[in-house]
mmCIF file of C-alpha atoms in Angstrom:
data_model
loop_
_atom_site.group_PDB
_atom_site.id
_atom_site.type_symbol
_atom_site.label_atom_id
_atom_site.label_comp_id
_atom_site.label_asym_id
_atom_site.label_seq_id
_atom_site.Cartn_x
_atom_site.Cartn_y
_atom_site.Cartn_z
ATOM 1 C CA UNK O 1 151.961 17.825 -98.979
ATOM 2 C CA UNK O 2 153.242 18.242 -101.778
ATOM 3 C CA UNK O 3 156.310 15.325 -103.265
ATOM 4 C CA UNK O 4 154.120 14.399 -106.346
ATOM 5 C CA UNK O 5 153.005 17.948 -107.838
ATOM 6 C CA UNK O 6 153.280 17.223 -111.695
ATOM 7 C CA UNK O 7 153.140 13.775 -111.245
ATOM 8 C CA UNK O 8 150.863 11.332 -113.149
ATOM 9 C CA UNK O 9 150.358 8.256 -111.542
ATOM 10 C CA UNK O 10 148.562 5.213 -112.603
ATOM 11 C CA UNK O 11 147.570 2.045 -110.456
ATOM 12 C CA UNK O 12 145.477 -0.364 -110.692
ATOM 13 C CA UNK O 13 142.741 -2.217 -109.312
ATOM 14 C CA UNK O 14 141.877 0.958 -107.179
ATOM 15 C CA UNK O 15 138.405 1.462 -106.782
ATOM 16 C CA UNK O 16 138.619 -0.138 -103.266
ATOM 17 C CA UNK O 17 140.813 -1.513 -100.741
ATOM 18 C CA UNK O 18 144.715 -0.756 -100.664
ATOM 19 C CA UNK O 19 144.298 0.558 -104.177
ATOM 20 C CA UNK O 20 141.799 3.090 -102.729
ATOM 21 C CA UNK O 21 144.261 4.423 -100.186
ATOM 22 C CA UNK O 22 147.023 4.468 -102.437
ATOM 23 C CA UNK O 23 145.123 6.425 -105.576
ATOM 24 C CA UNK O 24 143.519 8.833 -102.381
ATOM 25 C CA UNK O 25 147.481 9.702 -101.002
ATOM 26 C CA UNK O 26 149.387 9.732 -104.776
ATOM 27 C CA UNK O 27 146.161 12.816 -105.469
ATOM 28 C CA UNK O 28 146.869 14.493 -102.003
ATOM 29 C CA UNK O 29 150.904 14.056 -102.861
ATOM 30 C CA UNK O 30 149.473 16.757 -105.842
ATOM 31 C CA UNK O 31 149.952 13.818 -108.305
ATOM 32 C CA UNK O 32 147.087 13.247 -111.425
ATOM 33 C CA UNK O 33 146.017 9.628 -111.202
ATOM 34 C CA UNK O 34 144.347 7.419 -112.953
ATOM 35 C CA UNK O 35 142.296 4.584 -111.150
ATOM 36 C CA UNK O 36 141.620 1.362 -112.888
ATOM 37 C CA UNK O 37 138.646 -1.864 -112.463
ATOM 38 C CA UNK O 38 137.273 -4.235 -113.754
ATOM 39 C CA UNK O 39 133.751 -2.627 -113.547
ATOM 40 C CA UNK O 40 132.971 0.806 -114.697
ATOM 41 C CA UNK O 41 130.333 1.260 -111.618
ATOM 42 C CA UNK O 42 132.778 0.455 -109.409
ATOM 43 C CA UNK O 43 135.395 3.056 -111.428
ATOM 44 C CA UNK O 44 132.393 5.803 -111.637
ATOM 45 C CA UNK O 45 131.917 5.356 -107.785
ATOM 46 C CA UNK O 46 135.752 6.020 -107.009
ATOM 47 C CA UNK O 47 136.149 8.405 -109.417
ATOM 48 C CA UNK O 48 133.425 10.203 -107.948
ATOM 49 C CA UNK O 49 134.598 10.164 -104.132
ATOM 50 C CA UNK O 50 138.120 11.167 -105.251
ATOM 51 C CA UNK O 51 136.783 13.668 -107.321
ATOM 52 C CA UNK O 52 134.588 15.212 -104.369
ATOM 53 C CA UNK O 53 138.295 16.703 -102.250
ATOM 54 C CA UNK O 54 138.709 18.301 -105.724
ATOM 55 C CA UNK O 55 141.506 15.876 -106.923
ATOM 56 C CA UNK O 56 142.650 15.355 -110.427
ATOM 57 C CA UNK O 57 141.384 11.985 -111.727
ATOM 58 C CA UNK O 58 140.830 10.101 -114.593
ATOM 59 C CA UNK O 59 138.645 5.873 -114.505
ATOM 60 C CA UNK O 60 139.097 3.406 -117.239
ATOM 61 C CA UNK O 61 138.263 -0.044 -117.064
ATOM 62 C CA UNK O 62 140.548 -2.601 -116.884
ATOM 63 C CA UNK O 63 140.935 -6.209 -117.033
ATOM 64 C CA UNK O 64 144.990 -6.507 -116.574
ATOM 65 C CA UNK O 65 145.504 -9.463 -117.792
ATOM 66 C CA UNK O 66 143.666 -8.406 -120.739
ATOM 67 C CA UNK O 67 146.369 -6.694 -123.879
ATOM 68 C CA UNK O 68 143.778 -4.371 -125.184
ATOM 69 C CA UNK O 69 143.219 -3.524 -121.580
ATOM 70 C CA UNK O 70 146.480 -2.495 -120.210
ATOM 71 C CA UNK O 71 146.627 -0.505 -123.870
ATOM 72 C CA UNK O 72 143.791 0.686 -123.745
ATOM 73 C CA UNK O 73 144.872 2.034 -119.979
ATOM 74 C CA UNK O 74 147.823 3.555 -121.203
ATOM 75 C CA UNK O 75 146.807 5.266 -124.419
ATOM 76 C CA UNK O 76 143.596 7.477 -122.434
ATOM 77 C CA UNK O 77 146.163 8.204 -119.891
ATOM 78 C CA UNK O 78 149.047 9.143 -122.558
ATOM 79 C CA UNK O 79 146.010 10.492 -123.888
ATOM 80 C CA UNK O 80 144.693 12.728 -120.986
ATOM 81 C CA UNK O 81 148.115 13.896 -119.290
ATOM 82 C CA UNK O 82 150.395 12.689 -122.165
ATOM 83 C CA UNK O 83 152.843 11.407 -119.358
ATOM 84 C CA UNK O 84 153.404 8.596 -117.398
ATOM 85 C CA UNK O 85 155.574 9.120 -113.914
ATOM 86 C CA UNK O 86 154.686 6.682 -111.270
ATOM 87 C CA UNK O 87 153.467 3.175 -111.693
ATOM 88 C CA UNK O 88 151.123 1.053 -109.137
ATOM 89 C CA UNK O 89 150.336 -2.633 -109.912
ATOM 90 C CA UNK O 90 148.525 -3.991 -107.555
ATOM 91 C CA UNK O 91 145.726 -6.186 -109.142
ATOM 92 C CA UNK O 92 145.166 -9.884 -107.472
ATOM 93 C CA UNK O 93 142.816 -12.469 -107.211
ATOM 94 C CA UNK O 94 142.872 -15.346 -104.669
ATOM 95 C CA UNK O 95 139.594 -17.550 -105.724
ATOM 96 C CA UNK O 96 140.731 -20.487 -103.825
ATOM 97 C CA UNK O 97 140.312 -20.332 -100.018
ATOM 98 C CA UNK O 98 141.532 -23.467 -97.751
ATOM 99 C CA UNK O 99 144.420 -26.279 -99.164
ATOM 100 C CA UNK O 100 146.537 -25.400 -101.888
ATOM 101 C CA UNK O 101 145.919 -29.122 -102.749
ATOM 102 C CA UNK O 102 142.689 -28.306 -103.939
ATOM 103 C CA UNK O 103 143.798 -25.979 -106.685
ATOM 104 C CA UNK O 104 142.956 -26.759 -109.917
ATOM 105 C CA UNK O 105 144.700 -25.978 -113.037
ATOM 106 C CA UNK O 106 142.473 -23.545 -113.668
ATOM 107 C CA UNK O 107 142.568 -22.000 -110.689
ATOM 108 C CA UNK O 108 147.072 -21.750 -110.935
ATOM 109 C CA UNK O 109 146.433 -20.484 -114.251
ATOM 110 C CA UNK O 110 143.799 -17.400 -113.585
ATOM 111 C CA UNK O 111 146.242 -16.248 -110.535
ATOM 112 C CA UNK O 112 149.616 -16.884 -112.589
ATOM 113 C CA UNK O 113 147.164 -14.695 -115.293
ATOM 114 C CA UNK O 114 146.530 -12.254 -113.097
ATOM 115 C CA UNK O 115 148.976 -11.465 -110.611
ATOM 116 C CA UNK O 116 151.779 -11.996 -112.004
ATOM 117 C CA UNK O 117 152.084 -13.016 -115.702
ATOM 118 C CA UNK O 118 149.681 -9.250 -116.057
ATOM 119 C CA UNK O 119 152.175 -7.659 -113.472
ATOM 120 C CA UNK O 120 155.124 -8.110 -115.717
ATOM 121 C CA UNK O 121 153.744 -7.454 -119.186
ATOM 122 C CA UNK O 122 152.136 -3.911 -117.730
ATOM 123 C CA UNK O 123 155.320 -3.289 -116.782
ATOM 124 C CA UNK O 124 157.340 -4.037 -119.582
ATOM 125 C CA UNK O 125 154.028 -1.927 -122.023
ATOM 126 C CA UNK O 126 154.316 1.035 -119.255
ATOM 127 C CA UNK O 127 158.642 1.336 -119.468
ATOM 128 C CA UNK O 128 158.404 3.329 -122.768
ATOM 129 C CA UNK O 129 156.812 5.518 -120.872
ATOM 130 C CA UNK O 130 157.749 5.860 -117.416
ATOM 131 C CA UNK O 131 161.463 6.366 -119.514
ATOM 132 C CA UNK O 132 160.795 9.296 -121.128
ATOM 133 C CA UNK O 133 159.918 10.898 -117.361
ATOM 134 C CA UNK O 134 163.063 11.048 -115.161
ATOM 135 C CA UNK O 135 162.765 10.274 -111.397
ATOM 136 C CA UNK O 136 160.197 7.357 -112.271
ATOM 137 C CA UNK O 137 159.160 4.565 -110.415
ATOM 138 C CA UNK O 138 157.421 1.626 -109.970
ATOM 139 C CA UNK O 139 155.928 -0.323 -107.246
ATOM 140 C CA UNK O 140 154.460 -3.302 -106.883
ATOM 141 C CA UNK O 141 152.009 -4.944 -104.031
ATOM 142 C CA UNK O 142 152.945 -8.166 -103.143
ATOM 143 C CA UNK O 143 151.951 -9.491 -99.449
ATOM 144 C CA UNK O 144 153.709 -10.292 -96.783
ATOM 145 C CA UNK O 145 152.256 -13.846 -98.073
ATOM 146 C CA UNK O 146 155.084 -14.071 -100.043
ATOM 147 C CA UNK O 147 157.078 -14.478 -97.739
ATOM 148 C CA UNK O 148 155.667 -17.149 -95.428
ATOM 149 C CA UNK O 149 153.009 -18.698 -97.098
ATOM 150 C CA UNK O 150 149.524 -19.107 -95.862
ATOM 151 C CA UNK O 151 147.694 -22.610 -95.104
ATOM 152 C CA UNK O 152 143.797 -21.509 -96.272
ATOM 153 C CA UNK O 153 145.279 -19.258 -99.228
ATOM 154 C CA UNK O 154 147.871 -21.407 -100.871
ATOM 155 C CA UNK O 155 148.524 -20.151 -104.123
ATOM 156 C CA UNK O 156 147.793 -16.767 -104.210
ATOM 157 C CA UNK O 157 150.651 -16.867 -101.521
ATOM 158 C CA UNK O 158 153.345 -18.747 -104.059
ATOM 159 C CA UNK O 159 152.006 -16.064 -106.359
ATOM 160 C CA UNK O 160 153.188 -13.395 -103.998
ATOM 161 C CA UNK O 161 156.109 -14.743 -103.577
ATOM 162 C CA UNK O 162 156.885 -15.171 -107.335
ATOM 163 C CA UNK O 163 156.279 -10.688 -107.369
ATOM 164 C CA UNK O 164 159.047 -10.436 -104.308
ATOM 165 C CA UNK O 165 161.575 -12.416 -107.792
ATOM 166 C CA UNK O 166 160.294 -10.411 -110.320
ATOM 167 C CA UNK O 167 160.685 -7.759 -108.009
ATOM 168 C CA UNK O 168 164.581 -7.846 -108.505
ATOM 169 C CA UNK O 169 165.113 -9.275 -111.440
ATOM 170 C CA UNK O 170 163.860 -5.545 -112.951
ATOM 171 C CA UNK O 171 165.712 -3.836 -110.901
ATOM 172 C CA UNK O 172 168.981 -3.164 -113.959
ATOM 173 C CA UNK O 173 166.835 -3.856 -116.892
ATOM 174 C CA UNK O 174 164.470 -0.763 -115.108
ATOM 175 C CA UNK O 175 167.920 1.483 -113.477
ATOM 176 C CA UNK O 176 169.249 1.698 -116.806
ATOM 177 C CA UNK O 177 166.332 3.564 -117.897
ATOM 178 C CA UNK O 178 166.093 5.547 -115.280
ATOM 179 C CA UNK O 179 163.047 3.788 -113.294
ATOM 180 C CA UNK O 180 163.152 2.806 -109.733
ATOM 181 C CA UNK O 181 161.414 -0.163 -108.705
ATOM 182 C CA UNK O 182 160.141 -1.304 -105.527
ATOM 183 C CA UNK O 183 157.861 -3.125 -103.878
ATOM 184 C CA UNK O 184 156.032 -3.414 -100.993
ATOM 185 C CA UNK O 185 154.738 -6.736 -98.501
ATOM 186 C CA UNK O 186 150.777 -5.993 -97.124
ATOM 187 C CA UNK O 187 150.359 -8.020 -94.119
ATOM 188 C CA UNK O 188 146.680 -8.548 -92.691
ATOM 189 C CA UNK O 189 145.228 -5.695 -93.846
ATOM 190 C CA UNK O 190 141.165 -4.728 -93.038
ATOM 191 C CA UNK O 191 139.509 -4.831 -96.498
ATOM 192 C CA UNK O 192 136.825 -7.513 -98.449
ATOM 193 C CA UNK O 193 139.810 -9.232 -100.355
ATOM 194 C CA UNK O 194 141.421 -10.526 -97.069
ATOM 195 C CA UNK O 195 138.056 -11.149 -95.004
ATOM 196 C CA UNK O 196 138.187 -14.444 -94.299
ATOM 197 C CA UNK O 197 141.946 -13.936 -92.618
ATOM 198 C CA UNK O 198 141.193 -11.151 -89.822
ATOM 199 C CA UNK O 199 137.538 -11.333 -89.441
ATOM 200 C CA UNK O 200 137.506 -14.949 -87.464
ATOM 201 C CA UNK O 201 133.874 -14.373 -85.570
ATOM 202 C CA UNK O 202 130.858 -16.068 -86.440
ATOM 203 C CA UNK O 203 128.448 -13.812 -86.336
ATOM 204 C CA UNK O 204 130.072 -11.709 -88.783
ATOM 205 C CA UNK O 205 131.294 -8.932 -86.772
ATOM 206 C CA UNK O 206 134.622 -7.682 -86.928
ATOM 207 C CA UNK O 207 137.504 -8.119 -84.382
ATOM 208 C CA UNK O 208 140.434 -5.829 -85.725
ATOM 209 C CA UNK O 209 142.252 -6.567 -82.412
ATOM 210 C CA UNK O 210 143.053 -9.970 -82.803
ATOM 211 C CA UNK O 211 146.439 -11.317 -81.921
ATOM 212 C CA UNK O 212 147.854 -12.647 -84.881
ATOM 213 C CA UNK O 213 150.930 -14.963 -84.164
ATOM 214 C CA UNK O 214 154.527 -13.466 -85.112
ATOM 215 C CA UNK O 215 152.353 -8.917 -85.228
ATOM 216 C CA UNK O 216 154.260 -7.464 -82.825
ATOM 217 C CA UNK O 217 151.667 -4.871 -83.190
ATOM 218 C CA UNK O 218 148.693 -7.142 -82.262
ATOM 219 C CA UNK O 219 146.400 -5.516 -84.895
ATOM 220 C CA UNK O 220 144.528 -5.810 -87.748
ATOM 221 C CA UNK O 221 146.578 -3.045 -91.053
ATOM 222 C CA UNK O 222 145.117 -0.706 -93.113
ATOM 223 C CA UNK O 223 144.933 -0.036 -96.115
ATOM 224 C CA UNK O 224 146.215 3.514 -95.438
ATOM 225 C CA UNK O 225 148.810 2.318 -94.038
ATOM 226 C CA UNK O 226 150.470 0.624 -96.805
ATOM 227 C CA UNK O 227 149.705 3.867 -99.068
ATOM 228 C CA UNK O 228 151.456 5.743 -97.019
ATOM 229 C CA UNK O 229 154.214 2.938 -97.821
ATOM 230 C CA UNK O 230 153.409 3.324 -101.868
ATOM 231 C CA UNK O 231 153.523 7.393 -101.689
ATOM 232 C CA UNK O 232 157.497 7.220 -100.046
ATOM 233 C CA UNK O 233 158.711 4.800 -102.552
ATOM 234 C CA UNK O 234 157.570 6.494 -105.335
ATOM 235 C CA UNK O 235 158.913 10.396 -103.846
ATOM 236 C CA UNK O 236 162.247 11.410 -104.774
ATOM 237 C CA UNK O 237 162.348 11.047 -100.836
ATOM 238 C CA UNK O 238 163.307 7.349 -101.726
ATOM 239 C CA UNK O 239 164.693 8.508 -104.737
ATOM 240 C CA UNK O 240 168.421 6.248 -103.209
ATOM 241 C CA UNK O 241 165.710 2.907 -103.101
ATOM 242 C CA UNK O 242 165.632 0.558 -105.880
ATOM 243 C CA UNK O 243 165.129 -3.684 -106.414
ATOM 244 C CA UNK O 244 163.805 -3.717 -102.356
ATOM 245 C CA UNK O 245 160.295 -4.929 -100.902
ATOM 246 C CA UNK O 246 159.142 -3.410 -97.402
ATOM 247 C CA UNK O 247 157.055 -4.987 -95.470
ATOM 248 C CA UNK O 248 154.361 -3.329 -94.151
ATOM 249 C CA UNK O 249 152.394 -6.413 -91.643
ATOM 250 C CA UNK O 250 152.756 -4.402 -88.135
ATOM 251 C CA UNK O 251 156.227 -6.835 -87.728
ATOM 252 C CA UNK O 252 155.077 -10.214 -88.817
ATOM 253 C CA UNK O 253 158.147 -12.338 -89.688
ATOM 254 C CA UNK O 254 159.626 -12.166 -93.275
ATOM 255 C CA UNK O 255 162.030 -13.925 -93.761
ATOM 256 C CA UNK O 256 162.801 -15.990 -96.952
#
């Protein structure tokens, strides 16, 4: 399994959950991977875990809403590995769980700064490096909530709908530079980030076989199942695919 041998990948928010699984899968496929997160301790733990498997990994702190941090992330990627072939934009926040009408202006600003604006600017800033490589690829992590907004995370859902549009809007500007751009839309995935959605047991007991409304497979998804799709999109196996969002949600409805 070496579809990405010789490639260099950069994955944001990649020390836990879906991001970590993506970094792990890309490394398994042969890529050299740069991981990042807001906290140095988390970065170091993730780097150590991946290096135990003999992967070529580099980690750095990056708060994607800060332009200096984004610049450092890209600069360190180029300094360490000399190029960039794959960019995975995974960073996201959801500071409120509850009625969307209770979302404050500052919460809206934080959500869109991290989930949307930062994704756009990181992609824009990475394009000169991606353009320099053949068959380079960008993957954005959106959400099934972008198709069917969830009551508990309404503002977050709206930001993920925006990423569906961003993926489409960037197709022509990217393909002119030889870069494919796609997205995935995970469903209810077993991560700390989405725990309030899949753990409905008052005692905190994990409930993996909850039958979610509209989920044909009827279980929580795993980060690895998302990572598998990202690895495909980043590889030459997806060389004729751009501007698409692949839903990884167990059959949940996914139409705007």
